[in-house]
């Protein structure tokens, strides 16, 4: 009976604390809902990855409710016991962190990428020697579709920790066409006609001029590069701009007798220095007709 009386006395003594603890939990619960609602609206305006948004909202709600539980337990004078339990959980968490550090790195990189938004679904990127269109951005990996149609799954940490090229963000891209013409052609004429041929492409960037530069004396040609800019949103548009440039140049050269020479090769018949082919053939009793 004494034990029962002690329990009842303790319960009556702690009843106000229980009521306060329950009120604390209710306050933190509604506070969690309110903060998650406001934060959700803000995040939906700043990022498009729903998975990351849900994760951030869940972690925010968990952190708020955990704080409420700790306050409630403190009211019930159980905070020291909880502190000991949390210390043990921290040790276990540290061990798991070492065991799954690659997975954790991918996860953290995915969250960081979602917050910073360096790439988005539909962007054309090149990273870690892979090129393609971003198809999916997850918490642990990003899927890129190559021009050949294959899906390439890249761990997020590789994208986050290594350089990448973003082709979509600027909305434009430069094309460099390298060509060679014969040594007998008029260089001024070639430059003028080549520039006009590229300018005839209807969808060039109007604020960027076509550039023409001779670059080198080749083995069988004088080499040059033509540079021009196009609006860039899809990879097929880029290939079409290259194709149209090549067709325009070839048509112009055909109409104006400008030659794109074949490679010239020198054949060594064992002729000694200064000796002509005729004399070499005669000395070996070889006829030209043979």
mmCIF file of C-alpha atoms in Angstrom:
data_model
loop_
_atom_site.group_PDB
_atom_site.id
_atom_site.type_symbol
_atom_site.label_atom_id
_atom_site.label_comp_id
_atom_site.label_asym_id
_atom_site.label_seq_id
_atom_site.Cartn_x
_atom_site.Cartn_y
_atom_site.Cartn_z
ATOM 1 C CA UNK A 1 0.000 0.000 0.000
ATOM 2 C CA UNK A 2 2.854 2.355 0.793
ATOM 3 C CA UNK A 3 4.225 1.920 -2.746
ATOM 4 C CA UNK A 4 0.832 2.647 -4.278
ATOM 5 C CA UNK A 5 0.454 5.708 -2.111
ATOM 6 C CA UNK A 6 3.941 6.893 -3.137
ATOM 7 C CA UNK A 7 3.095 6.414 -6.833
ATOM 8 C CA UNK A 8 -0.151 8.317 -6.457
ATOM 9 C CA UNK A 9 1.605 11.088 -4.587
ATOM 10 C CA UNK A 10 4.285 11.302 -7.276
ATOM 11 C CA UNK A 11 1.669 11.279 -10.039
ATOM 12 C CA UNK A 12 -0.292 14.071 -8.382
ATOM 13 C CA UNK A 13 2.926 16.037 -7.860
ATOM 14 C CA UNK A 14 4.007 15.551 -11.505
ATOM 15 C CA UNK A 15 0.543 16.116 -13.001
ATOM 16 C CA UNK A 16 1.128 19.846 -13.669
ATOM 17 C CA UNK A 17 4.441 18.952 -15.357
ATOM 18 C CA UNK A 18 2.693 16.346 -17.544
ATOM 19 C CA UNK A 19 0.123 18.912 -18.614
ATOM 20 C CA UNK A 20 2.847 21.475 -19.389
ATOM 21 C CA UNK A 21 4.856 18.850 -21.327
ATOM 22 C CA UNK A 22 1.787 17.951 -23.439
ATOM 23 C CA UNK A 23 1.146 21.644 -24.121
ATOM 24 C CA UNK A 24 4.780 22.070 -25.145
ATOM 25 C CA UNK A 25 4.499 19.168 -27.612
ATOM 26 C CA UNK A 26 1.272 20.599 -29.072
ATOM 27 C CA UNK A 27 2.873 24.027 -29.496
ATOM 28 C CA UNK A 28 5.916 22.571 -31.255
ATOM 29 C CA UNK A 29 3.675 20.358 -33.427
ATOM 30 C CA UNK A 30 1.653 23.286 -34.766
ATOM 31 C CA UNK A 31 4.821 25.381 -35.038
ATOM 32 C CA UNK A 32 6.366 22.589 -37.147
ATOM 33 C CA UNK A 33 3.358 22.535 -39.483
ATOM 34 C CA UNK A 34 3.413 26.311 -39.890
ATOM 35 C CA UNK A 35 7.143 26.508 -40.590
ATOM 36 C CA UNK A 36 6.972 23.603 -43.065
ATOM 37 C CA UNK A 37 4.105 25.254 -44.934
ATOM 38 C CA UNK A 38 5.928 28.595 -45.257
ATOM 39 C CA UNK A 39 9.250 26.935 -46.088
ATOM 40 C CA UNK A 40 7.581 24.724 -48.713
ATOM 41 C CA UNK A 41 6.244 27.753 -50.592
ATOM 42 C CA UNK A 42 9.684 29.368 -50.560
ATOM 43 C CA UNK A 43 11.475 26.217 -51.734
ATOM 44 C CA UNK A 44 9.029 25.568 -54.599
ATOM 45 C CA UNK A 45 9.842 29.031 -55.953
ATOM 46 C CA UNK A 46 13.613 28.513 -55.764
ATOM 47 C CA UNK A 47 14.101 24.858 -56.819
ATOM 48 C CA UNK A 48 12.356 22.232 -58.951
ATOM 49 C CA UNK A 49 13.516 18.983 -57.317
ATOM 50 C CA UNK A 50 10.471 17.703 -55.393
ATOM 51 C CA UNK A 51 12.468 14.918 -53.732
ATOM 52 C CA UNK A 52 14.887 17.372 -52.171
ATOM 53 C CA UNK A 53 12.051 19.709 -51.143
ATOM 54 C CA UNK A 54 10.283 16.860 -49.345
ATOM 55 C CA UNK A 55 13.550 15.864 -47.684
ATOM 56 C CA UNK A 56 14.250 19.397 -46.440
ATOM 57 C CA UNK A 57 10.696 19.768 -45.116
ATOM 58 C CA UNK A 58 10.880 16.391 -43.358
ATOM 59 C CA UNK A 59 14.227 17.214 -41.753
ATOM 60 C CA UNK A 60 12.913 20.622 -40.667
ATOM 61 C CA UNK A 61 9.813 19.067 -39.102
ATOM 62 C CA UNK A 62 11.914 16.383 -37.414
ATOM 63 C CA UNK A 63 14.321 18.959 -35.962
ATOM 64 C CA UNK A 64 11.470 21.093 -34.591
ATOM 65 C CA UNK A 65 9.665 18.119 -33.021
ATOM 66 C CA UNK A 66 12.928 16.785 -31.571
ATOM 67 C CA UNK A 67 13.482 20.157 -29.936
ATOM 68 C CA UNK A 68 9.924 20.040 -28.558
ATOM 69 C CA UNK A 69 10.462 16.553 -27.147
ATOM 70 C CA UNK A 70 13.690 17.636 -25.453
ATOM 71 C CA UNK A 71 11.921 20.629 -23.882
ATOM 72 C CA UNK A 72 9.016 18.426 -22.739
ATOM 73 C CA UNK A 73 11.382 15.885 -21.207
ATOM 74 C CA UNK A 74 13.226 18.698 -19.486
ATOM 75 C CA UNK A 75 9.918 19.773 -17.931
ATOM 76 C CA UNK A 76 9.491 16.179 -16.693
ATOM 77 C CA UNK A 77 13.086 16.257 -15.370
ATOM 78 C CA UNK A 78 14.157 13.408 -17.683
ATOM 79 C CA UNK A 79 16.643 15.414 -19.748
ATOM 80 C CA UNK A 80 19.738 13.729 -18.223
ATOM 81 C CA UNK A 81 18.513 10.263 -19.203
ATOM 82 C CA UNK A 82 17.787 11.453 -22.753
ATOM 83 C CA UNK A 83 21.245 13.047 -22.974
ATOM 84 C CA UNK A 84 22.866 9.694 -22.194
ATOM 85 C CA UNK A 85 20.757 7.944 -24.849
ATOM 86 C CA UNK A 86 21.590 10.591 -27.452
ATOM 87 C CA UNK A 87 25.310 10.223 -26.700
ATOM 88 C CA UNK A 88 25.064 6.495 -27.472
ATOM 89 C CA UNK A 89 23.125 7.200 -30.651
ATOM 90 C CA UNK A 90 25.837 9.688 -31.680
ATOM 91 C CA UNK A 91 28.556 7.032 -31.374
ATOM 92 C CA UNK A 92 26.514 4.618 -33.482
ATOM 93 C CA UNK A 93 25.867 7.365 -36.055
ATOM 94 C CA UNK A 94 29.593 8.128 -36.289
ATOM 95 C CA UNK A 95 30.392 4.461 -36.966
ATOM 96 C CA UNK A 96 27.697 4.268 -39.645
ATOM 97 C CA UNK A 97 29.023 7.481 -41.196
ATOM 98 C CA UNK A 98 32.442 5.916 -41.750
ATOM 99 C CA UNK A 99 30.871 2.751 -43.146
ATOM 100 C CA UNK A 100 28.649 4.573 -45.644
ATOM 101 C CA UNK A 101 30.724 7.661 -46.366
ATOM 102 C CA UNK A 102 30.407 7.347 -50.185
ATOM 103 C CA UNK A 103 26.618 7.076 -49.977
ATOM 104 C CA UNK A 104 26.539 9.994 -47.551
ATOM 105 C CA UNK A 105 28.764 12.056 -49.868
ATOM 106 C CA UNK A 106 26.424 11.397 -52.799
ATOM 107 C CA UNK A 107 23.416 12.308 -50.668
ATOM 108 C CA UNK A 108 24.916 15.551 -49.359
ATOM 109 C CA UNK A 109 26.103 16.475 -52.869
ATOM 110 C CA UNK A 110 22.586 15.885 -54.195
ATOM 111 C CA UNK A 111 21.109 18.214 -51.587
ATOM 112 C CA UNK A 112 23.779 20.860 -52.268
ATOM 113 C CA UNK A 113 23.164 20.628 -56.025
ATOM 114 C CA UNK A 114 19.433 21.055 -55.492
ATOM 115 C CA UNK A 115 19.956 24.126 -53.332
ATOM 116 C CA UNK A 116 22.501 25.779 -55.644
ATOM 117 C CA UNK A 117 20.767 24.533 -58.851
ATOM 118 C CA UNK A 118 23.902 24.452 -61.067
ATOM 119 C CA UNK A 119 22.097 22.133 -63.468
ATOM 120 C CA UNK A 120 18.432 21.413 -64.106
ATOM 121 C CA UNK A 121 16.412 18.771 -65.907
ATOM 122 C CA UNK A 122 16.657 19.361 -69.663
ATOM 123 C CA UNK A 123 20.077 21.058 -69.505
ATOM 124 C CA UNK A 124 22.835 19.910 -71.851
ATOM 125 C CA UNK A 125 26.017 19.251 -69.879
ATOM 126 C CA UNK A 126 29.399 17.574 -70.111
ATOM 127 C CA UNK A 127 30.981 16.177 -66.961
ATOM 128 C CA UNK A 128 33.478 13.442 -66.148
ATOM 129 C CA UNK A 129 33.913 12.843 -69.926
ATOM 130 C CA UNK A 130 30.166 12.217 -70.362
ATOM 131 C CA UNK A 131 27.994 14.423 -72.564
ATOM 132 C CA UNK A 132 24.215 14.562 -72.786
ATOM 133 C CA UNK A 133 20.901 15.968 -71.597
ATOM 134 C CA UNK A 134 19.993 15.852 -67.898
ATOM 135 C CA UNK A 135 17.041 13.492 -67.545
ATOM 136 C CA UNK A 136 16.699 13.060 -63.787
ATOM 137 C CA UNK A 137 18.274 14.595 -60.664
ATOM 138 C CA UNK A 138 17.963 12.418 -57.573
ATOM 139 C CA UNK A 139 19.324 12.616 -54.052
ATOM 140 C CA UNK A 140 22.140 10.160 -54.761
ATOM 141 C CA UNK A 141 22.652 10.250 -58.536
ATOM 142 C CA UNK A 142 21.940 12.195 -61.717
ATOM 143 C CA UNK A 143 20.872 10.569 -64.998
ATOM 144 C CA UNK A 144 22.194 12.011 -68.263
ATOM 145 C CA UNK A 145 20.921 10.844 -71.673
ATOM 146 C CA UNK A 146 23.676 10.726 -74.295
ATOM 147 C CA UNK A 147 23.096 11.839 -77.931
ATOM 148 C CA UNK A 148 22.997 8.118 -78.829
ATOM 149 C CA UNK A 149 20.086 7.555 -76.430
ATOM 150 C CA UNK A 150 21.854 5.752 -73.568
ATOM 151 C CA UNK A 151 21.070 6.752 -69.975
ATOM 152 C CA UNK A 152 24.237 7.427 -67.946
ATOM 153 C CA UNK A 153 23.837 7.366 -64.155
ATOM 154 C CA UNK A 154 26.444 9.542 -62.412
ATOM 155 C CA UNK A 155 26.948 9.698 -58.616
ATOM 156 C CA UNK A 156 26.198 13.233 -57.460
ATOM 157 C CA UNK A 157 29.539 13.644 -55.718
ATOM 158 C CA UNK A 158 31.360 13.221 -59.063
ATOM 159 C CA UNK A 159 29.360 16.093 -60.555
ATOM 160 C CA UNK A 160 29.610 18.271 -57.452
ATOM 161 C CA UNK A 161 33.355 17.752 -56.896
ATOM 162 C CA UNK A 162 34.562 17.860 -60.527
ATOM 163 C CA UNK A 163 34.437 20.490 -63.281
ATOM 164 C CA UNK A 164 31.467 20.375 -65.631
ATOM 165 C CA UNK A 165 30.432 22.314 -68.736
ATOM 166 C CA UNK A 166 26.939 23.836 -68.831
ATOM 167 C CA UNK A 167 25.898 24.361 -72.472
ATOM 168 C CA UNK A 168 22.297 25.458 -71.871
ATOM 169 C CA UNK A 169 22.580 28.265 -69.333
ATOM 170 C CA UNK A 170 23.916 30.855 -71.825
ATOM 171 C CA UNK A 171 21.437 29.930 -74.562
ATOM 172 C CA UNK A 172 24.086 30.175 -77.298
ATOM 173 C CA UNK A 173 27.021 28.203 -78.654
ATOM 174 C CA UNK A 174 29.870 28.861 -81.065
ATOM 175 C CA UNK A 175 30.632 26.572 -83.986
ATOM 176 C CA UNK A 176 34.170 26.279 -85.369
ATOM 177 C CA UNK A 177 34.417 24.843 -88.899
ATOM 178 C CA UNK A 178 37.974 23.978 -89.946
ATOM 179 C CA UNK A 179 38.572 23.857 -93.713
ATOM 180 C CA UNK A 180 41.526 23.801 -96.097
ATOM 181 C CA UNK A 181 41.768 25.239 -99.631
ATOM 182 C CA UNK A 182 44.428 24.687 -102.292
ATOM 183 C CA UNK A 183 47.554 26.824 -102.558
ATOM 184 C CA UNK A 184 46.397 28.096 -105.961
ATOM 185 C CA UNK A 185 43.211 29.785 -104.688
ATOM 186 C CA UNK A 186 42.838 33.509 -104.004
ATOM 187 C CA UNK A 187 42.856 33.894 -100.208
ATOM 188 C CA UNK A 188 40.942 37.196 -100.163
ATOM 189 C CA UNK A 189 38.275 35.733 -102.413
ATOM 190 C CA UNK A 190 37.979 32.609 -100.239
ATOM 191 C CA UNK A 191 37.601 34.675 -97.065
ATOM 192 C CA UNK A 192 34.912 36.904 -98.588
ATOM 193 C CA UNK A 193 32.862 34.070 -100.116
ATOM 194 C CA UNK A 194 33.170 31.835 -97.026
ATOM 195 C CA UNK A 195 31.955 34.604 -94.723
ATOM 196 C CA UNK A 196 28.957 35.343 -96.963
ATOM 197 C CA UNK A 197 28.127 31.628 -97.235
ATOM 198 C CA UNK A 198 27.922 31.294 -93.435
ATOM 199 C CA UNK A 199 26.023 34.563 -93.052
ATOM 200 C CA UNK A 200 23.337 33.090 -95.331
ATOM 201 C CA UNK A 201 22.319 30.681 -92.537
ATOM 202 C CA UNK A 202 19.028 32.242 -91.335
ATOM 203 C CA UNK A 203 19.181 31.446 -87.615
ATOM 204 C CA UNK A 204 22.598 32.830 -86.684
ATOM 205 C CA UNK A 205 22.971 35.103 -83.657
ATOM 206 C CA UNK A 206 22.513 38.595 -85.075
ATOM 207 C CA UNK A 207 24.646 40.270 -82.422
ATOM 208 C CA UNK A 208 27.671 38.055 -83.172
ATOM 209 C CA UNK A 209 29.718 38.479 -86.351
ATOM 210 C CA UNK A 210 31.016 35.582 -88.427
ATOM 211 C CA UNK A 211 34.773 35.291 -87.875
ATOM 212 C CA UNK A 212 37.305 33.987 -90.412
ATOM 213 C CA UNK A 213 40.960 33.222 -89.645
ATOM 214 C CA UNK A 214 43.699 31.502 -91.628
ATOM 215 C CA UNK A 215 45.457 29.192 -89.208
ATOM 216 C CA UNK A 216 48.270 27.196 -90.888
ATOM 217 C CA UNK A 217 50.124 26.072 -93.996
ATOM 218 C CA UNK A 218 49.163 22.416 -94.307
ATOM 219 C CA UNK A 219 50.834 19.641 -96.296
ATOM 220 C CA UNK A 220 48.422 20.073 -99.209
ATOM 221 C CA UNK A 221 46.264 23.055 -98.231
ATOM 222 C CA UNK A 222 46.112 26.416 -96.539
ATOM 223 C CA UNK A 223 43.939 25.867 -93.474
ATOM 224 C CA UNK A 224 41.443 28.245 -91.929
ATOM 225 C CA UNK A 225 38.592 28.287 -89.400
ATOM 226 C CA UNK A 226 35.152 29.893 -89.691
ATOM 227 C CA UNK A 227 33.448 30.740 -86.400
ATOM 228 C CA UNK A 228 29.783 31.566 -85.947
ATOM 229 C CA UNK A 229 27.228 31.605 -83.120
ATOM 230 C CA UNK A 230 23.780 30.029 -82.940
ATOM 231 C CA UNK A 231 20.994 29.914 -80.371
ATOM 232 C CA UNK A 232 21.429 26.713 -78.399
ATOM 233 C CA UNK A 233 18.602 24.876 -76.726
ATOM 234 C CA UNK A 234 18.769 21.346 -78.092
ATOM 235 C CA UNK A 235 21.657 19.235 -79.359
ATOM 236 C CA UNK A 236 19.989 18.508 -82.765
ATOM 237 C CA UNK A 237 19.882 22.274 -83.433
ATOM 238 C CA UNK A 238 23.653 22.411 -82.939
ATOM 239 C CA UNK A 239 24.252 19.543 -85.372
ATOM 240 C CA UNK A 240 21.924 21.139 -87.912
ATOM 241 C CA UNK A 241 23.889 24.396 -87.715
ATOM 242 C CA UNK A 242 27.125 22.489 -88.411
ATOM 243 C CA UNK A 243 25.510 20.623 -91.314
ATOM 244 C CA UNK A 244 24.100 23.803 -92.884
ATOM 245 C CA UNK A 245 27.476 25.516 -92.582
ATOM 246 C CA UNK A 246 29.264 22.666 -94.356
ATOM 247 C CA UNK A 247 26.650 22.534 -97.136
ATOM 248 C CA UNK A 248 26.782 26.303 -97.711
ATOM 249 C CA UNK A 249 30.576 26.314 -97.916
ATOM 250 C CA UNK A 250 30.739 23.331 -100.282
ATOM 251 C CA UNK A 251 28.081 24.818 -102.600
ATOM 252 C CA UNK A 252 29.874 28.178 -102.675
ATOM 253 C CA UNK A 253 33.242 26.562 -103.454
ATOM 254 C CA UNK A 254 31.750 24.488 -106.276
ATOM 255 C CA UNK A 255 30.144 27.562 -107.849
ATOM 256 C CA UNK A 256 33.382 29.592 -107.692
ATOM 257 C CA UNK A 257 35.979 26.935 -108.628
ATOM 258 C CA UNK A 258 37.562 26.892 -105.167
ATOM 259 C CA UNK A 259 39.297 23.604 -104.445
ATOM 260 C CA UNK A 260 39.328 21.636 -101.208
ATOM 261 C CA UNK A 261 42.367 19.476 -102.024
ATOM 262 C CA UNK A 262 42.799 15.805 -101.309
ATOM 263 C CA UNK A 263 45.833 14.903 -99.182
ATOM 264 C CA UNK A 264 49.007 14.754 -101.292
ATOM 265 C CA UNK A 265 51.385 11.847 -100.669
ATOM 266 C CA UNK A 266 55.004 11.518 -101.825
ATOM 267 C CA UNK A 267 56.055 7.990 -102.896
ATOM 268 C CA UNK A 268 59.680 7.006 -102.336
ATOM 269 C CA UNK A 269 61.036 4.762 -105.136
ATOM 270 C CA UNK A 270 64.513 4.665 -103.692
ATOM 271 C CA UNK A 271 65.780 7.542 -105.886
ATOM 272 C CA UNK A 272 69.150 8.898 -104.855
ATOM 273 C CA UNK A 273 69.542 12.588 -104.142
ATOM 274 C CA UNK A 274 69.586 14.631 -107.366
ATOM 275 C CA UNK A 275 68.664 11.657 -109.585
ATOM 276 C CA UNK A 276 65.526 11.966 -111.726
ATOM 277 C CA UNK A 277 62.860 9.294 -111.957
ATOM 278 C CA UNK A 278 63.526 8.803 -115.730
ATOM 279 C CA UNK A 279 67.213 8.036 -115.222
ATOM 280 C CA UNK A 280 66.468 5.746 -112.287
ATOM 281 C CA UNK A 281 63.977 3.776 -114.363
ATOM 282 C CA UNK A 282 66.417 3.538 -117.311
ATOM 283 C CA UNK A 283 69.251 2.271 -115.122
ATOM 284 C CA UNK A 284 66.996 -0.524 -113.910
ATOM 285 C CA UNK A 285 65.683 -1.320 -117.423
ATOM 286 C CA UNK A 286 62.142 -0.304 -116.387
ATOM 287 C CA UNK A 287 59.847 1.307 -118.890
ATOM 288 C CA UNK A 288 57.340 4.039 -117.880
ATOM 289 C CA UNK A 289 54.626 2.038 -119.611
ATOM 290 C CA UNK A 290 55.201 -0.796 -117.180
#
